[in-house]
Coordinates of C-alpha atoms in Angstrom, one line a residue:
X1 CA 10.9 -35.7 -16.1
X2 CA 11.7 -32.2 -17.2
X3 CA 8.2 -30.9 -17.3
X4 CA 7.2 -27.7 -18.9
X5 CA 3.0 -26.7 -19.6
X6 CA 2.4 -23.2 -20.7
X7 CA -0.9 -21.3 -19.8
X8 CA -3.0 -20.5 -23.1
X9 CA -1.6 -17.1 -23.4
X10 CA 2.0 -19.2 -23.9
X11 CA 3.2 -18.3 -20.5
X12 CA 4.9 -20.5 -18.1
X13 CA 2.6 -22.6 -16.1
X14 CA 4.1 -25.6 -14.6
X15 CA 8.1 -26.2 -14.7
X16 CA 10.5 -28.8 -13.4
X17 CA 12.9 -31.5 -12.9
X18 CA 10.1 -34.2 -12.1
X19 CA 6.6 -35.3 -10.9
X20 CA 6.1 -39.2 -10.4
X21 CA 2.7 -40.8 -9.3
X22 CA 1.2 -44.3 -8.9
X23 CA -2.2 -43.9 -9.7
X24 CA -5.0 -46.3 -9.7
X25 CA -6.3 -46.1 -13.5
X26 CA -9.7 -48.6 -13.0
X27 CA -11.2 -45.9 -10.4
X28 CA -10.0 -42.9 -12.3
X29 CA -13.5 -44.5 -14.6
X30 CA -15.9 -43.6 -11.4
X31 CA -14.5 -40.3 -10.8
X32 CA -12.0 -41.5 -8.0
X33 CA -8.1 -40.4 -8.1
X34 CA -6.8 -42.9 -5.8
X35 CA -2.7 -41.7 -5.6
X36 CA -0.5 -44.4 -4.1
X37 CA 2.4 -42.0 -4.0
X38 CA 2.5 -38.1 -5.6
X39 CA 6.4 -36.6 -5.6
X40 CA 7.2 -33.5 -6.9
X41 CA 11.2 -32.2 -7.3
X42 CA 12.3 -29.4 -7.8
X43 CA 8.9 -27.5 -9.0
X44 CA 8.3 -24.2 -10.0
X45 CA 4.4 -22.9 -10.8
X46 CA 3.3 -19.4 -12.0
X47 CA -0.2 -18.8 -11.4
X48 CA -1.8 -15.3 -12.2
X49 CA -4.5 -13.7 -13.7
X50 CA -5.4 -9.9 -14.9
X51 CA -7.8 -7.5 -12.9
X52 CA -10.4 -8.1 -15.4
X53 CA -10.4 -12.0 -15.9
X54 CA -12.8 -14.5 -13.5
X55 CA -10.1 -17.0 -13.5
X56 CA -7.1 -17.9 -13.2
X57 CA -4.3 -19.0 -15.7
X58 CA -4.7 -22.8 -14.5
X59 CA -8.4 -22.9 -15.3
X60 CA -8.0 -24.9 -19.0
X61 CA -6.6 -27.6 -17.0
X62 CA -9.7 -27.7 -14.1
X63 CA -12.2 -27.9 -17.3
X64 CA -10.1 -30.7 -18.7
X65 CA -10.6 -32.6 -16.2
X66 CA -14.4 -31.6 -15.3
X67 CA -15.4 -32.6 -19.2
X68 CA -18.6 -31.4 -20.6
X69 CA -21.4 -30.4 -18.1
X70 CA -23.9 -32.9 -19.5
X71 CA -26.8 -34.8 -18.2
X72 CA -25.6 -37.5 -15.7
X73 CA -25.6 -41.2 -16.6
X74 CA -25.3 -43.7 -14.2
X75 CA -21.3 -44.3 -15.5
X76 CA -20.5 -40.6 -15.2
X77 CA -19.3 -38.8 -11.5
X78 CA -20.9 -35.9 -10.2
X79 CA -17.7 -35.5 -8.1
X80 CA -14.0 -35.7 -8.8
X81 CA -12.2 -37.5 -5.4
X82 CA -8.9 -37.2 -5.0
X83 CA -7.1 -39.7 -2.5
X84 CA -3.3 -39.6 -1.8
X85 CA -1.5 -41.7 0.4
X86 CA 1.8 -40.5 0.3
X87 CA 2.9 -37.4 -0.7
X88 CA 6.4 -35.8 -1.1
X89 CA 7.9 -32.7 -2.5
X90 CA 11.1 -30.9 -2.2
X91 CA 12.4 -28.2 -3.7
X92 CA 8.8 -26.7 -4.6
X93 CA 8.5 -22.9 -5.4
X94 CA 4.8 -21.4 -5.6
X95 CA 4.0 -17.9 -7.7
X96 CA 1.3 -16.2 -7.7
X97 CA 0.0 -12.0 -8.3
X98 CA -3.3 -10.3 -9.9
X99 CA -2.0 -7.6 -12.3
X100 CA -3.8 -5.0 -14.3
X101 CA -4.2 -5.9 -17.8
X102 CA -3.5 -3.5 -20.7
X103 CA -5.9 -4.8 -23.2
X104 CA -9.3 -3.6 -22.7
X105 CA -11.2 -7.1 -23.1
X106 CA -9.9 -9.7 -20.9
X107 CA -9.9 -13.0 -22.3
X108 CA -11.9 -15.9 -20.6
X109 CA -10.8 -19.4 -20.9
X110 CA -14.3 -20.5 -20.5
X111 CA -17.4 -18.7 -22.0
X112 CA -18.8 -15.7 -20.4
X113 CA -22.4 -18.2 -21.1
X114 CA -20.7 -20.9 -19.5
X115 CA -19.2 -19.9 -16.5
X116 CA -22.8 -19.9 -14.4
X117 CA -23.0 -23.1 -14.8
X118 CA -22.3 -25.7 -11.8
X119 CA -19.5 -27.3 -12.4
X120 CA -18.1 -30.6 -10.1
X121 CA -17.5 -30.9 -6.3
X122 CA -13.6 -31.8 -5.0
X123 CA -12.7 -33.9 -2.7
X124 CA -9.1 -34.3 -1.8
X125 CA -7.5 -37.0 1.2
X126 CA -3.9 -37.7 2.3
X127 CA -3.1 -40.2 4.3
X128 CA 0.6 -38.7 4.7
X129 CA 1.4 -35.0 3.3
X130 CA 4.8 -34.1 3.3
X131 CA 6.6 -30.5 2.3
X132 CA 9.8 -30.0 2.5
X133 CA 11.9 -26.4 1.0
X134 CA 9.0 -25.0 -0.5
X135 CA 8.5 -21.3 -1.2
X136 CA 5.3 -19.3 -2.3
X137 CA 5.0 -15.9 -3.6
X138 CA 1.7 -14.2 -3.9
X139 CA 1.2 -11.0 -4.7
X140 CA -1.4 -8.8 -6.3
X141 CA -0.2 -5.3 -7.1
X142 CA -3.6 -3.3 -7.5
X143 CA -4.4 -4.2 -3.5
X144 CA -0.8 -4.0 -2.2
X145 CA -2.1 -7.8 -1.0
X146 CA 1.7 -9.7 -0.3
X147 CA 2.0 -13.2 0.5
X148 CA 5.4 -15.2 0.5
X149 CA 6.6 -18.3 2.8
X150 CA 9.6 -20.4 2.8
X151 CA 8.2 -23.7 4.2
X152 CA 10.9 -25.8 5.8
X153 CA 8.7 -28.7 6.5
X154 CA 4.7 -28.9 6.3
X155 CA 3.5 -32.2 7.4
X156 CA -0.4 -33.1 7.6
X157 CA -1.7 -36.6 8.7
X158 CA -5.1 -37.9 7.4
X159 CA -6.4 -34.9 6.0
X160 CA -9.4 -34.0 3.9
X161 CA -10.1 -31.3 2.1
X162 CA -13.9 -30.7 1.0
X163 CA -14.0 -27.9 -1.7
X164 CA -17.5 -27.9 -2.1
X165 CA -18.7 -27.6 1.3
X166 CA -15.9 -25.7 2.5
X167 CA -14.4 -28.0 5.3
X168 CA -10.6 -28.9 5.8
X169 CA -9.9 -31.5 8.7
X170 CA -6.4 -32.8 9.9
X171 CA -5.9 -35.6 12.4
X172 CA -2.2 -34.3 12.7
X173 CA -0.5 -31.0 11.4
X174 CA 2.7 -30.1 12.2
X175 CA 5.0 -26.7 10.8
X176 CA 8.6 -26.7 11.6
X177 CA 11.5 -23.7 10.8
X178 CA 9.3 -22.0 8.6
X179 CA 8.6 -18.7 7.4
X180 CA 5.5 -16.5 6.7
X181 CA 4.8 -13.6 5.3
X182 CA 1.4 -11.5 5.4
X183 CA 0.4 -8.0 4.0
X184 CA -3.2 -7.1 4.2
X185 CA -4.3 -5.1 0.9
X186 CA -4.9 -1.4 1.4
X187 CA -8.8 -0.3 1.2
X188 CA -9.2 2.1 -1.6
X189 CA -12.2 4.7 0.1
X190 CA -14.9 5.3 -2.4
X191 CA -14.1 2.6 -4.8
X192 CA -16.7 0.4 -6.4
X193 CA -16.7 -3.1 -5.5
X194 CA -16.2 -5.4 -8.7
X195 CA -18.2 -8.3 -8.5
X196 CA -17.3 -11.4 -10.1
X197 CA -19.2 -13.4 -12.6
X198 CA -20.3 -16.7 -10.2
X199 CA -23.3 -19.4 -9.5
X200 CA -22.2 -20.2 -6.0
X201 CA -22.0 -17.5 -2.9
X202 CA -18.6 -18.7 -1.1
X203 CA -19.6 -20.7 2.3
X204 CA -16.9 -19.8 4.8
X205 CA -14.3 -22.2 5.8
X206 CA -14.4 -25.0 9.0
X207 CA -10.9 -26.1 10.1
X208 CA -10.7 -28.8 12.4
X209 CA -7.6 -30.0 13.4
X210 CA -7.0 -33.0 16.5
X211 CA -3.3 -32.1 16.8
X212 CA -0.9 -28.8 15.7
X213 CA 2.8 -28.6 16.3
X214 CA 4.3 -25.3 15.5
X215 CA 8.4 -25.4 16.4
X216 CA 10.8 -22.5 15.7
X217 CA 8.6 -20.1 13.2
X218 CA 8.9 -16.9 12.3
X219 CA 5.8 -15.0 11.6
X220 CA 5.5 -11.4 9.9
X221 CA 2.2 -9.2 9.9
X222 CA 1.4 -5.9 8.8
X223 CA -1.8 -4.0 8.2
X224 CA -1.2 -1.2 5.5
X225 CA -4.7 0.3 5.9
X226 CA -3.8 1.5 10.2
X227 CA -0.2 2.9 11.3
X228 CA 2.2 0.7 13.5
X229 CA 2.1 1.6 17.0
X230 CA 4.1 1.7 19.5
X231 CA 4.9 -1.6 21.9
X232 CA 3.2 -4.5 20.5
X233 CA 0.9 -4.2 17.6
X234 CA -1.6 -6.8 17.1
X235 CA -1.7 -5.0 13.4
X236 CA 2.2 -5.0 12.8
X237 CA 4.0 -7.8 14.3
X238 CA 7.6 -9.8 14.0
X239 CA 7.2 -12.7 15.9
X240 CA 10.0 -15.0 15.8
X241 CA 10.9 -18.4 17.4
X242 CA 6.8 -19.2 17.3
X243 CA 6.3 -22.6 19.2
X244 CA 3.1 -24.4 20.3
X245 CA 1.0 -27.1 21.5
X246 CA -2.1 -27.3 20.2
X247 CA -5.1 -29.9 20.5
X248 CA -8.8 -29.7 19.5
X249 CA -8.9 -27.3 17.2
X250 CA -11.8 -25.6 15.5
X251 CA -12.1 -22.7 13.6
X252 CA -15.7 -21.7 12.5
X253 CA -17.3 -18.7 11.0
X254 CA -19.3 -18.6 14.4
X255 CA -16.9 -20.3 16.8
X256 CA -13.4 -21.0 17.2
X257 CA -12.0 -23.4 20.2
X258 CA -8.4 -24.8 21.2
X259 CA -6.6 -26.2 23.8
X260 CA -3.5 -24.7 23.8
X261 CA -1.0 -26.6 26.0
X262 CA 1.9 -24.5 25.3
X263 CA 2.6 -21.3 23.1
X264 CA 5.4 -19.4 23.1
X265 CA 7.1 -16.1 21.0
X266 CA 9.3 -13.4 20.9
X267 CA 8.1 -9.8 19.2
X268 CA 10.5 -7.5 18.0
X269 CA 9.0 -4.8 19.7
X270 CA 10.3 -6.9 23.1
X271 CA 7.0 -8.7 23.8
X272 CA 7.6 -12.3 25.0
X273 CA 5.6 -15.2 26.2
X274 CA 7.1 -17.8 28.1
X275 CA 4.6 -19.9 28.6
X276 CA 0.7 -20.1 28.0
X277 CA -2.0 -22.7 28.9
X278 CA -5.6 -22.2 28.5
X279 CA -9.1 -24.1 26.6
X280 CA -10.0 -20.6 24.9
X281 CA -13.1 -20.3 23.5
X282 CA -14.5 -17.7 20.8
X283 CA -18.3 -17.3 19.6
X284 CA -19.8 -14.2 18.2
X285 CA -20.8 -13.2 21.7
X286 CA -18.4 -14.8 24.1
X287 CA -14.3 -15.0 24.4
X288 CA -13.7 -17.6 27.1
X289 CA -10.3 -18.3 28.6
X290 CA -10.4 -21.5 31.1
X291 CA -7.7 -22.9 32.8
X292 CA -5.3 -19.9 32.1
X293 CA -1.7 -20.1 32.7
X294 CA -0.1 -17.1 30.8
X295 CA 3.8 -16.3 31.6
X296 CA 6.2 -13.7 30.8
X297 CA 9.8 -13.2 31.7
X298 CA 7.8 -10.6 34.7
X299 CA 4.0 -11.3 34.4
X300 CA 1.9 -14.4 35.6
X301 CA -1.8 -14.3 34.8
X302 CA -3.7 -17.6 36.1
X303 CA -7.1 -18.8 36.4
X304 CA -10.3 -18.0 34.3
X305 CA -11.2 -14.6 32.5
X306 CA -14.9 -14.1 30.2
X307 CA -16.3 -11.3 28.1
X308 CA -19.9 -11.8 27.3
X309 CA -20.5 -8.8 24.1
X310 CA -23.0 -8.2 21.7
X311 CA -20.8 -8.7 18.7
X312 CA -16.8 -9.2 17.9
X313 CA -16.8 -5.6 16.5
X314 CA -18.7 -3.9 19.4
X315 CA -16.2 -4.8 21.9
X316 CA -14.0 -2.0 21.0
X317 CA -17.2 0.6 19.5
X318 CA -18.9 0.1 22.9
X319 CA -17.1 -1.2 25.5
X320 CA -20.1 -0.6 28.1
X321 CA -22.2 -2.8 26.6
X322 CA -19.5 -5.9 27.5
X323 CA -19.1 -7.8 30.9
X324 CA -16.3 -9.1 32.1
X325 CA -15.7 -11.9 34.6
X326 CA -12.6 -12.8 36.1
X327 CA -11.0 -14.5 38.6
X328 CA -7.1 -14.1 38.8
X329 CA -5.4 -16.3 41.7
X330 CA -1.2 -15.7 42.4
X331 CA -1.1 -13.8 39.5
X332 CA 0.8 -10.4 39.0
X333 CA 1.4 -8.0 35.9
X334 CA 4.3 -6.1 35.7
X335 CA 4.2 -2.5 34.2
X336 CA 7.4 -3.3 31.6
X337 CA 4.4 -5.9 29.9
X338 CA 1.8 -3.2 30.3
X339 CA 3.6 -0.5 28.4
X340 CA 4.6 -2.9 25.4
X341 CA 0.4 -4.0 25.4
X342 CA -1.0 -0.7 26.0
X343 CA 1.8 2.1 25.3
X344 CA -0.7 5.4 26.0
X345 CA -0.2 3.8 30.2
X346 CA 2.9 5.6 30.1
X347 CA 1.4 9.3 30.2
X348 CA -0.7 8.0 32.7
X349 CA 1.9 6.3 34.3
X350 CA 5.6 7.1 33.6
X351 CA 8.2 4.3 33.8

């Protein structure tokens, strides 16, 4: 109860009301954390770090953990697993921002000597993952990067999170009333690209999820490095009232697949769907839509469309070197959709 850990520059870290856990202590010996139950109330964290530093504030606490990187006996992990059964938190508030630093020499809670070398994989599992009334802030103010949410309720069912192979899995997740906020950092032209002091090249991400619910969401997007358009802008969007239906998910840094059963949104710039249906299917040289059913309050596209290309970023740079197959059945598109998708249709054709 009434939990307070400063950072080591004597910052706030961690504060609260309370954090209660029933751990099992006999596997915390083989490198297991095996959490019975894991509430937090009423939590605030402050996570940040400076321009110049490799790591962030929480780092003293990760090498606490990890202990000395010695040679391996037979009673010593090479792994930390973490297993939670049951997790709750409410009231949860999440801060985080890169800043420059004024002193000239950053600090470094571990030795610049030290850092290179390999440190332990994490494994985390929940059984049941529960959020309810959490907000995070992140924000770095040399990029202009902004993210900030106001999570409602978060739920996840059986889900595993492998840090060192880079693989989240979910058999249920499910996002409800929610809020999320997104601002892409602006790209500073000419500048030198600051590399950071690692051992390990990042592998990308693989998300696989059996089951996603998304009910009454609302979804902000902006891209500060391209200048809103008008209609709907895949780069600058509002979407409210984001709903869907969601099974076999996988994103991949090669392929992403879903079957979407139902997805539905309203844009502030008017844009609406209704209703859409369709298997979609992404590689790095074909978008598939099967089984289409895509409904607004005037336009109904059905059927099957494919574009074979010769890379993501080529579809756009060379269009001619893409083809298309399609095969559209009852379907119509009304102009009204048309203008808010592709405005520069209405010198072509005026409304």
């Amino acid at each position: 109860n009434n939990i307070y850990v400063e950072d080591q520059k004597k910052d706030t870290l961690i504060f609260g009301e309370k954090i209660a856990a029933d751990i099992s202590m006999l596997k915390l010996i083989w490198g297991s954390t095996e959490i019975q139950k894991l509430a937090l109330q009423n939590i605030f964290l402050n996570v940040n770090r400076a321009e110049k530093e490799a790591v962030f504030n929480y780092q003293f606490i990760i090498d606490a953990f990890a202990g000395p990187k010695t040679t391996l006996n037979k009673f010593q992990p090479d792994r930390v697993n973490f297993g939670i059964d049951d997790l709750a938190a409410s009231g949860v508030s999440f801060f985080m921002r890169t800043y420059k630093e004024k002193i000239i020499k950053p600090y470094l809670p571990v030795p610049e000597d030290k850092i290179s070398e390999p440190g332990y994989g994490l494994n985390i599992t929940a059984t049941h993952f529960n959020i309810r009334d959490a907000n995070v802030s992140i924000q770095n103010s040399i990029s202009g990067m902004y993210y900030g949410n106001k999570i409602t309720h978060l739920a996840l069912g059986k889900a595993l999170f492998n840090f060192s192979e880079s693989i989240a899995t979910a058999d249920e997740m499910l996002l409800d009333s929610s809020f999320i906020q997104f601002t892409n950092p602006k790209k500073i032209t000419g500048a030198a690209v600051k590399q950071i002091v690692t051992d390990v090249t990042p592998m990308p991400w693989q998300i696989i999820a059996k089951q996603i619910s998304l009910s009454n969401n609302h979804i902000i997007f902006n891209d500060n490095n391209l200048l809103q358009t008008e209609g709907f802008d895949f780069r600058h969007f509002n979407i409210k009232n984001l709903g869907a239906d969601i099974s076999s998910f996988t994103y991949a840094a090669k392929r992403t697949e879903a079957h979407v059963k139902q997805l539905t949104f309203k844009d502030t710039s008017g844009f609406a769907l209704d209703t859409v249906h369709v298997k979609f299917l992404m590689t790095d040289s074909i978008l598939s839509a099967g089984e289409l059913y895509v409904k607004t309050g005037e336009s109904l596209l059905q059927n099957f469309i494919e574009i074979k290309f010769d890379s993501a970023a080529g579809i756009t740079k060379y269009p001619r070197n893409s083809l298309i197959a399609a095969t559209l059945k009852n379907s119509t598109i009304a102009f009204n959709d048309l203008y808010l998708l592709v405005p520069t249709l209405k010198k072509a054709f005026p409304p």
